[in-house]
Tab-separated table of C-alpha atoms in Angstrom:
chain	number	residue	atom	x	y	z
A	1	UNK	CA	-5.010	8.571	18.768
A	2	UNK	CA	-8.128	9.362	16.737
A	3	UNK	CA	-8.331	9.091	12.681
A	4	UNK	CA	-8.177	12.299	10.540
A	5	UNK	CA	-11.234	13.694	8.906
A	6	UNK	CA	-10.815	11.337	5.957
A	7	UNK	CA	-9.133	8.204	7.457
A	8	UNK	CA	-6.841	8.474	4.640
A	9	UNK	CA	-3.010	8.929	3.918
A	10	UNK	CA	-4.509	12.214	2.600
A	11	UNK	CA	-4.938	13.735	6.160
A	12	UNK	CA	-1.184	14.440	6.191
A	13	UNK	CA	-1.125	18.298	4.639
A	14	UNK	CA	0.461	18.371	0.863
A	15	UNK	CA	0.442	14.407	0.254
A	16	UNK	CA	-1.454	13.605	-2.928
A	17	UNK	CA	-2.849	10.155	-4.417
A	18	UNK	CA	-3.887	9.360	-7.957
A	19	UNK	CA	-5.272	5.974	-9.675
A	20	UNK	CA	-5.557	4.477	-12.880
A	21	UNK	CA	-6.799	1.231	-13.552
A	22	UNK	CA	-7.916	-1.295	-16.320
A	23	UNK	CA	-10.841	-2.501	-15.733
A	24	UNK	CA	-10.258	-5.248	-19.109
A	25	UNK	CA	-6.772	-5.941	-17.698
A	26	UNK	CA	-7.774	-6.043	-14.365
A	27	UNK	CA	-4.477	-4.370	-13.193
A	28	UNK	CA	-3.844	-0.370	-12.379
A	29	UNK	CA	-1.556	1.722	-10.301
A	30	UNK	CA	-1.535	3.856	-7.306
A	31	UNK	CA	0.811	6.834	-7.414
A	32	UNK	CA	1.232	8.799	-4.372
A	33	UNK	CA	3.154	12.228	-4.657
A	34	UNK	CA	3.166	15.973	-3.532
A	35	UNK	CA	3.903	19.224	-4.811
A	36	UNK	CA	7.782	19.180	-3.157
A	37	UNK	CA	9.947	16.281	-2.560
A	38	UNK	CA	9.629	14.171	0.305
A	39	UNK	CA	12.023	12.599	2.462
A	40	UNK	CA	10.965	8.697	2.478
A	41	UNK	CA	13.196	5.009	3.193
A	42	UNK	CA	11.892	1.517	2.907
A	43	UNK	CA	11.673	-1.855	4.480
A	44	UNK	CA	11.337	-5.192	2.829
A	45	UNK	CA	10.530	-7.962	4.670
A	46	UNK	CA	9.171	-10.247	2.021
A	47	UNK	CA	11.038	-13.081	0.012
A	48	UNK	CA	10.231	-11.955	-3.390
A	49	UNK	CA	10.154	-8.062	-4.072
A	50	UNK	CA	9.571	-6.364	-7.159
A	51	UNK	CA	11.103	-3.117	-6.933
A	52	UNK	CA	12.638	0.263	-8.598
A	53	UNK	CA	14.907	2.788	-7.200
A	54	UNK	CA	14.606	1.349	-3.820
A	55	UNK	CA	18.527	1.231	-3.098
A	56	UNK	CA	19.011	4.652	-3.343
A	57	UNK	CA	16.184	4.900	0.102
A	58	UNK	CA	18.857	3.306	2.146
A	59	UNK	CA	19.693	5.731	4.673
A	60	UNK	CA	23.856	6.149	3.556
A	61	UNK	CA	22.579	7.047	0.023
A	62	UNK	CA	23.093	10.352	-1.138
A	63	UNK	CA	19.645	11.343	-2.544
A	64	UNK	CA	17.904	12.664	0.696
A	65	UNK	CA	14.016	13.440	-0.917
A	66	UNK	CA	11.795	11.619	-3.504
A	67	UNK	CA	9.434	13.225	-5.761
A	68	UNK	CA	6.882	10.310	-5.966
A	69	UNK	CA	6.200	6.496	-5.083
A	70	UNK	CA	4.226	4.079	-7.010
A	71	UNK	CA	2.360	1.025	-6.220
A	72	UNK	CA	1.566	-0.911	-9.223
A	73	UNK	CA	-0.037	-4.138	-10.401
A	74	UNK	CA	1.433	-6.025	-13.397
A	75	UNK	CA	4.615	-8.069	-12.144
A	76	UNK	CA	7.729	-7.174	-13.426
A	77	UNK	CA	5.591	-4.898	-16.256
A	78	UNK	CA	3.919	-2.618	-13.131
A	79	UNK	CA	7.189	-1.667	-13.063
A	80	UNK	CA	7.166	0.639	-15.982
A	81	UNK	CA	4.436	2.406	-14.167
A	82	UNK	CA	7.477	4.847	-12.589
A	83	UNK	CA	8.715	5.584	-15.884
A	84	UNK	CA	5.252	7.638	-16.779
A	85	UNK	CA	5.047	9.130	-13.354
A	86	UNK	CA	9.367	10.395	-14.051
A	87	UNK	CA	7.656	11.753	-17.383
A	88	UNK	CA	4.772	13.140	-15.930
A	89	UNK	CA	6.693	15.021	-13.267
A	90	UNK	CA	9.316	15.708	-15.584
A	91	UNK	CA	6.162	17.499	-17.970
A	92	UNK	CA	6.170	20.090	-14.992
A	93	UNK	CA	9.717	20.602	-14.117
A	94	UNK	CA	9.892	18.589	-10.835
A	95	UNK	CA	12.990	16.451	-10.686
A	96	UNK	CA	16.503	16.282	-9.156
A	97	UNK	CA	18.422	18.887	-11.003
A	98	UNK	CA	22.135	17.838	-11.909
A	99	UNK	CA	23.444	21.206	-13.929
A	100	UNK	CA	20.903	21.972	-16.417
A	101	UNK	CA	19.181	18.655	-16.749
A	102	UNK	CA	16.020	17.359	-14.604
A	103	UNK	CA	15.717	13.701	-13.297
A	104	UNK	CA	12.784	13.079	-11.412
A	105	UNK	CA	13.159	10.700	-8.770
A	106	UNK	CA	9.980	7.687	-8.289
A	107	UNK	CA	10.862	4.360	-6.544
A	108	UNK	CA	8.312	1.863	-6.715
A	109	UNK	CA	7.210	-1.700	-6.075
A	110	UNK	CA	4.743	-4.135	-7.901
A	111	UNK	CA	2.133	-6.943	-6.760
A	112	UNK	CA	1.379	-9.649	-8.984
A	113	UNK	CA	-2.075	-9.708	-10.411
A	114	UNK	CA	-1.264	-11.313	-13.900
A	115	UNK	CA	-3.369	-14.341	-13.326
A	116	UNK	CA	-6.206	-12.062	-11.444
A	117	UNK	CA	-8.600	-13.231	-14.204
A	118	UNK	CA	-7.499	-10.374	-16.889
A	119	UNK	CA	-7.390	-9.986	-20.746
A	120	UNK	CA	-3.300	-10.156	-20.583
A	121	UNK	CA	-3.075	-10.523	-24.624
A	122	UNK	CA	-1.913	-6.810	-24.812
A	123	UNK	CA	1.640	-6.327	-26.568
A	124	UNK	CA	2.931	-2.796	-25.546
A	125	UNK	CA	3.025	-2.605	-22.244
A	126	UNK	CA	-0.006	-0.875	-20.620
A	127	UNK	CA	1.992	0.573	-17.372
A	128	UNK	CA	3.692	3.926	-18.323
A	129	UNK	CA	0.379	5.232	-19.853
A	130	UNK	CA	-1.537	3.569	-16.536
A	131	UNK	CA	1.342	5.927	-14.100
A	132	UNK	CA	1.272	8.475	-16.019
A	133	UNK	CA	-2.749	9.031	-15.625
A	134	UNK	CA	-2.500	7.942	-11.589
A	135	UNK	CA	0.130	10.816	-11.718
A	136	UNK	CA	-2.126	12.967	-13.681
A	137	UNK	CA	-5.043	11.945	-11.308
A	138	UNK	CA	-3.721	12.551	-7.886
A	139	UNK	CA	-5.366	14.414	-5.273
A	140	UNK	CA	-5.755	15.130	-1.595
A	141	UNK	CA	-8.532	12.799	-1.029
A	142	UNK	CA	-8.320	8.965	-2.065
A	143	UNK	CA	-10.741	6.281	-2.658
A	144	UNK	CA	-9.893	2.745	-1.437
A	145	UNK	CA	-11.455	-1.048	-2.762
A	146	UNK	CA	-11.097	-2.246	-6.173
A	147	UNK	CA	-9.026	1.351	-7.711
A	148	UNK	CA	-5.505	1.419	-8.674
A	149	UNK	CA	-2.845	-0.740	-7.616
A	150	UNK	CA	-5.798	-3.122	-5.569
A	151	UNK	CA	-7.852	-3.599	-8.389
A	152	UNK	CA	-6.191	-6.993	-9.366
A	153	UNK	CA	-5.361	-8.091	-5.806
A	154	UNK	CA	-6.199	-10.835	-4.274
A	155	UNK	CA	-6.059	-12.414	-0.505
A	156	UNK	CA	-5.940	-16.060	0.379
A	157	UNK	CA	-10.166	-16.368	0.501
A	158	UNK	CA	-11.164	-13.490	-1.386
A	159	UNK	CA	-10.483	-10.302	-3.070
A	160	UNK	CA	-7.984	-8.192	-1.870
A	161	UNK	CA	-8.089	-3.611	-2.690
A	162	UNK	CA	-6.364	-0.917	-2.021
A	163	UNK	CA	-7.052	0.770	1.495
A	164	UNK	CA	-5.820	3.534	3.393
A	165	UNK	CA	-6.107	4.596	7.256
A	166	UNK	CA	-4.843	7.232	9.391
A	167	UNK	CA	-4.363	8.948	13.177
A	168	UNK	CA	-3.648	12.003	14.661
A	169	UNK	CA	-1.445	11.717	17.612
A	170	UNK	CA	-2.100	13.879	21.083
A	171	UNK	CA	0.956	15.831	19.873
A	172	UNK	CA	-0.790	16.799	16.786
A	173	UNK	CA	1.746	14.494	14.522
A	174	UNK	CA	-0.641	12.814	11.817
A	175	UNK	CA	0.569	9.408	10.417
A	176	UNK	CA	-1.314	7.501	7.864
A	177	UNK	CA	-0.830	4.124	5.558
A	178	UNK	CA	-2.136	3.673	1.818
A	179	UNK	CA	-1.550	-0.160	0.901
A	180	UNK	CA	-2.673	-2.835	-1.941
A	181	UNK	CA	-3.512	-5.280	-0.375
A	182	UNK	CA	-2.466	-9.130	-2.090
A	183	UNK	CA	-0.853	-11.349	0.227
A	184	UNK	CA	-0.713	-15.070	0.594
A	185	UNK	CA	-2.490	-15.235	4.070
A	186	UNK	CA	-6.101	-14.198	4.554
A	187	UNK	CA	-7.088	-11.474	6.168
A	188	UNK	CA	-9.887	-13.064	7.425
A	189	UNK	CA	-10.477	-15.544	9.927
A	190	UNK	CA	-11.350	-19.043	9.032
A	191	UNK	CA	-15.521	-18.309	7.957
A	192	UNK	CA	-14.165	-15.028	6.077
A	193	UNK	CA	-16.418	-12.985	8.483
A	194	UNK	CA	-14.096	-11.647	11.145
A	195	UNK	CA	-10.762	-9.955	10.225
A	196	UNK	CA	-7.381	-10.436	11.938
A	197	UNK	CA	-7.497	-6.468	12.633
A	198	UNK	CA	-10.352	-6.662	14.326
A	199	UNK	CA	-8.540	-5.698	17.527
A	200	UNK	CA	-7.302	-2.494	15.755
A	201	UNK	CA	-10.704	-1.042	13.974
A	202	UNK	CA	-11.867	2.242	14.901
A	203	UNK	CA	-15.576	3.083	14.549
A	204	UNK	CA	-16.824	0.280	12.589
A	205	UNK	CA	-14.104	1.209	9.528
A	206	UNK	CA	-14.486	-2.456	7.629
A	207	UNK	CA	-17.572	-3.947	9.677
A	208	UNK	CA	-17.616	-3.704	13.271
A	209	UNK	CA	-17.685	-7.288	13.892
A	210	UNK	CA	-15.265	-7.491	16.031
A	211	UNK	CA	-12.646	-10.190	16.826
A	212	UNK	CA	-13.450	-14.155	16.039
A	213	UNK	CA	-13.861	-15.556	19.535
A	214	UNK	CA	-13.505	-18.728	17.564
A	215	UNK	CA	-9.962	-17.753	15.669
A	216	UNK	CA	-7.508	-20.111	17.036
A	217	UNK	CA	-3.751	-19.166	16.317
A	218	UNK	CA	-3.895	-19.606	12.208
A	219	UNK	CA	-2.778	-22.831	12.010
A	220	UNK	CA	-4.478	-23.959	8.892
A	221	UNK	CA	-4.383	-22.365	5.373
A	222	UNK	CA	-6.792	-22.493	3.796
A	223	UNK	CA	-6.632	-20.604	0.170
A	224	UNK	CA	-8.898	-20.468	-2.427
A	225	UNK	CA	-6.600	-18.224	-4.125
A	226	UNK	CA	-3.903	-20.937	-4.424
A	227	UNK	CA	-6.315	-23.406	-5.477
A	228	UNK	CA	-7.000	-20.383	-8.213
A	229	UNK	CA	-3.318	-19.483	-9.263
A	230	UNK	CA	0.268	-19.979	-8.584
A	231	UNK	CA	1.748	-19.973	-5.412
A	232	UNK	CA	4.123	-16.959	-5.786
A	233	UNK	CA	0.992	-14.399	-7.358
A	234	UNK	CA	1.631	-12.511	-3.649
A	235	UNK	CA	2.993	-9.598	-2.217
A	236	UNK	CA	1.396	-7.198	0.260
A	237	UNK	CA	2.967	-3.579	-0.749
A	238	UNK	CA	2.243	-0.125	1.010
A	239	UNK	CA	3.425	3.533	2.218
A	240	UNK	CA	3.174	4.788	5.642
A	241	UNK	CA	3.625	8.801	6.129
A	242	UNK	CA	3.679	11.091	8.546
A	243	UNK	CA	3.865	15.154	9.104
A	244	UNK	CA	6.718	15.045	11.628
A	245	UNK	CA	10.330	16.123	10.605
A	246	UNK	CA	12.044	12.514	10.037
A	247	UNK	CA	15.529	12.214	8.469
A	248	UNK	CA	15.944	8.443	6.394
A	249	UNK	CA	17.436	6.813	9.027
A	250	UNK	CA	14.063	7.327	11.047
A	251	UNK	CA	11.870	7.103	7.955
A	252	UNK	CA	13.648	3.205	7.619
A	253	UNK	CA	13.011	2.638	11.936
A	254	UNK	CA	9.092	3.522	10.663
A	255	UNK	CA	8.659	1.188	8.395
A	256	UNK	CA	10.067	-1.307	9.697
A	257	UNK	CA	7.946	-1.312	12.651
A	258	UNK	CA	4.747	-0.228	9.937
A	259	UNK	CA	5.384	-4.524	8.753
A	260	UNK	CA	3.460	-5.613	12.068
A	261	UNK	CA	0.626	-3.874	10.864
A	262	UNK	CA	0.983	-6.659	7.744
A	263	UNK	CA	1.579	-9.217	10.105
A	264	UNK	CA	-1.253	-8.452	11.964
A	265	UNK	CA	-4.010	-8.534	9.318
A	266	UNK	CA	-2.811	-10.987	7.261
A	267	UNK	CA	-1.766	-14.930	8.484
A	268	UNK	CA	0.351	-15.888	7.437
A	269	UNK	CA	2.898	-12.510	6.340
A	270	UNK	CA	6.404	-12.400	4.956
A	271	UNK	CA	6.569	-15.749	3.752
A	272	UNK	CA	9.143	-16.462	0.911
A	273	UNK	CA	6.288	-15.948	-1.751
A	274	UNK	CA	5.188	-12.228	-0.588
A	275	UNK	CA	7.074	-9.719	-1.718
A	276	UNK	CA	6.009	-7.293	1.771
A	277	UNK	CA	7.648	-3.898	0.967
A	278	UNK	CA	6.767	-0.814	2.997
A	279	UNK	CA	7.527	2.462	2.250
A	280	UNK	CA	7.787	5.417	5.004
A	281	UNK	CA	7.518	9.037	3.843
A	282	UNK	CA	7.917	12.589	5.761
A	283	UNK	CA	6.730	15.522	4.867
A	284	UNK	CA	8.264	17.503	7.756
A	285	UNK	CA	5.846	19.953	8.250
A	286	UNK	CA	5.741	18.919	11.770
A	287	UNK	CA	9.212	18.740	14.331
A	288	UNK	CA	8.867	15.976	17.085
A	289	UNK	CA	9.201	17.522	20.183
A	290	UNK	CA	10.350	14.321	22.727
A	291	UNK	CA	12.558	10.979	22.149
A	292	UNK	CA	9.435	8.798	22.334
A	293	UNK	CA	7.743	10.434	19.071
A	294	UNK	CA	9.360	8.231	16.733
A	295	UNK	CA	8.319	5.002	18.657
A	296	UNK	CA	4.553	6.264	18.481
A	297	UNK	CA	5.184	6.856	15.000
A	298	UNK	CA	6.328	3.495	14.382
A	299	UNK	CA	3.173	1.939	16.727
A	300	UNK	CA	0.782	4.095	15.133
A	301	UNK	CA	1.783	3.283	11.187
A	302	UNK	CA	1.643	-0.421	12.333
A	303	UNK	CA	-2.114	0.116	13.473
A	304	UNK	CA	-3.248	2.357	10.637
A	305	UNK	CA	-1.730	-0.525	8.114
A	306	UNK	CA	-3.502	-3.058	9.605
A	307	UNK	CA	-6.547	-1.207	9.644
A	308	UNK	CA	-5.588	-0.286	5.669
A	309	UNK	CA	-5.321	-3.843	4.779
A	310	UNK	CA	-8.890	-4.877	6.239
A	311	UNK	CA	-10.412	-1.757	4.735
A	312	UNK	CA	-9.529	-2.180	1.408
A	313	UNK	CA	-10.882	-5.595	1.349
A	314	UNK	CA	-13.788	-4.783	3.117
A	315	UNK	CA	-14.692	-2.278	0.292
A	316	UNK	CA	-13.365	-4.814	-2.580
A	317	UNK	CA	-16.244	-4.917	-5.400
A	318	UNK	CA	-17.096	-7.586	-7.746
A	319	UNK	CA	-15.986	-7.531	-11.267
A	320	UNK	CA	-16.650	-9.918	-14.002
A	321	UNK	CA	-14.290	-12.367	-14.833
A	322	UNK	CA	-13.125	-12.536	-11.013
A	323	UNK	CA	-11.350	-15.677	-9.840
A	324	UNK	CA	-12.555	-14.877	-6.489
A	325	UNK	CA	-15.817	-13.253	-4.313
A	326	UNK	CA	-15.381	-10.728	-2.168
A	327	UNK	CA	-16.162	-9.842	1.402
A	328	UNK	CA	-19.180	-8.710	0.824
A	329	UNK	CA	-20.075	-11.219	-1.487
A	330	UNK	CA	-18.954	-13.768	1.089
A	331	UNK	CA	-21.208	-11.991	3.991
A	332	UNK	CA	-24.337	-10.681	1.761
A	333	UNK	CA	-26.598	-11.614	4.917
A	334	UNK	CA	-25.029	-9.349	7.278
């Protein structure tokens, strides 16, 4: 397994990803679509989702393909982000067509960055115009750090982003992850030098530092960010995709074996304040040719989120008004 030319969700042919982000509010969206529907299911592992649409993913639901999926800061509010990506596809006729109506389809799920150190004294809700400009902005390449849906997030010790990772298998299937990072766990080990991926990085992707000889097994918790906010301001949210032909039921097997890649990078994961939600998308451009594709699927979407996660922190910038530093705040003298 090697990375595609731009690390990035984006390596899979057709997928597109667009941003839009507050810098005042210090919230924004991710929005990741294509230009024909996608087959996609999800997974949700964490104790306290935010979600849209998401029932209709279960594999015995009718709806087979999606037309988009957004990640989205704001709570309960990042919600609304969907309902300007639904009018920004509907703007250019994409949709589910029942008779001679349109009704584009856009799950999505939210972190909370409310108390991320943001002006919050707005009154209309930012988060249709923010998806409807990440929908407007999407394209095949994709920045990662403080942009969209990460630009609010935080980790345990420092600031979380949004990353994005990706490999090409020796059969030529491509699978990649885009996730914002926020979880209650750290991503880092305790110092905030070494990252729990460390095991997994390819290349020197978020440092080449390796693994913390010194770890131990995470059994302190340290958190700067609880010290900073509430308890519950988690949730680690993402979508893994791949080019090979998956029906739901397989897109669902994929991410549920994409949430040890959250496991791995972040300590702890899943806890009853994280609302961990991965999506899994095909574009079926690809067919699988033997039984044991879909379990490399699954093993490589876990690596390339994990290897997401500590990427988009790694490239996390500072801001004013943050509650907490960053990585390379944290490590200036490396």
């Amino acid at each position: 397994m090697t990375p595609g030319p731009q690390n990035a969700i984006t390596d899979i042919e057709g997928l597109k990803v667009g941003h839009a982000q507050d810098d005042r509010l210090k919230s924004g969206v991710t929005v990741l679509t294509a230009d024909t529907p996608f087959t996609a299911s999800v997974s949700v592992q964490g104790g306290a989702p935010g979600t849209r649409e998401t029932d209709l993913l279960a594999p015995d639901k009718s709806v087979a393909q999606v037309d988009a999926l957004v990640l989205s800061g704001g709570s309960a509010y990042g919600l609304d982000a969907c309902s300007g990506v639904v009018e920004g596809l509907r703007a250019t006729g994409r949709g589910y067509r029942v008779g001679n109506t349109i009704i584009p389809l856009v799950p999505g799920a939210i972190i909370f960055d409310l108390l991320s150190g943001g002006d919050q004294t707005w009154t209309d809700t930012p988060y249709p115009a923010l998806g409807r400009a990440a929908f407007e902005a999407a394209t095949h390449s994709t920045p990662i750090g403080t942009v969209g849906a990460g630009t609010g997030a935080m980790t345990a010790m420092m600031k979380g982003g949004l990353g994005t990772a990706s490999l090409t298998l020796d059969s030529g299937i491509t699978v990649g992850a885009l996730v914002a990072a926020n979880p209650m766990g750290s991503v880092t080990t305790p110092g905030d030098k070494h990252f729990w991926a460390a095991p997994f990085e390819i290349d020197g992707e978020f440092g080449g530092l390796g693994p913390d000889a010194h770890a131990g097994l995470g059994r302190t918790h340290d958190s700067r960010k609880l010290t900073a906010m509430l308890e519950r301001a988690n949730t680690t949210i993402a979508i893994v995709a791949t080019n090979a032909t998956l029906d739901k039921a397989q897109c669902q097997r994929v991410a549920i074996a994409a949430h040890d890649g959250i496991a791995r990078a972040c300590v702890p994961a899943h806890s009853p304040s994280d609302g961990d939600l991965v999506f899994s998308v095909s574009t079926s451009a690809r067919p699988m040719t033997t039984p044991r594709d879909l379990a490399l699927i699954g093993h490589a979407a876990a690596l390339c989120l994990s290897r997401a996660i500590a990427r988009g922190v790694y490239a996390a910038t500072p801001a004013s008004g943050d509650l907490l530093p960053t990585w390379g705040q944290l490590n200036a003298n490396i």
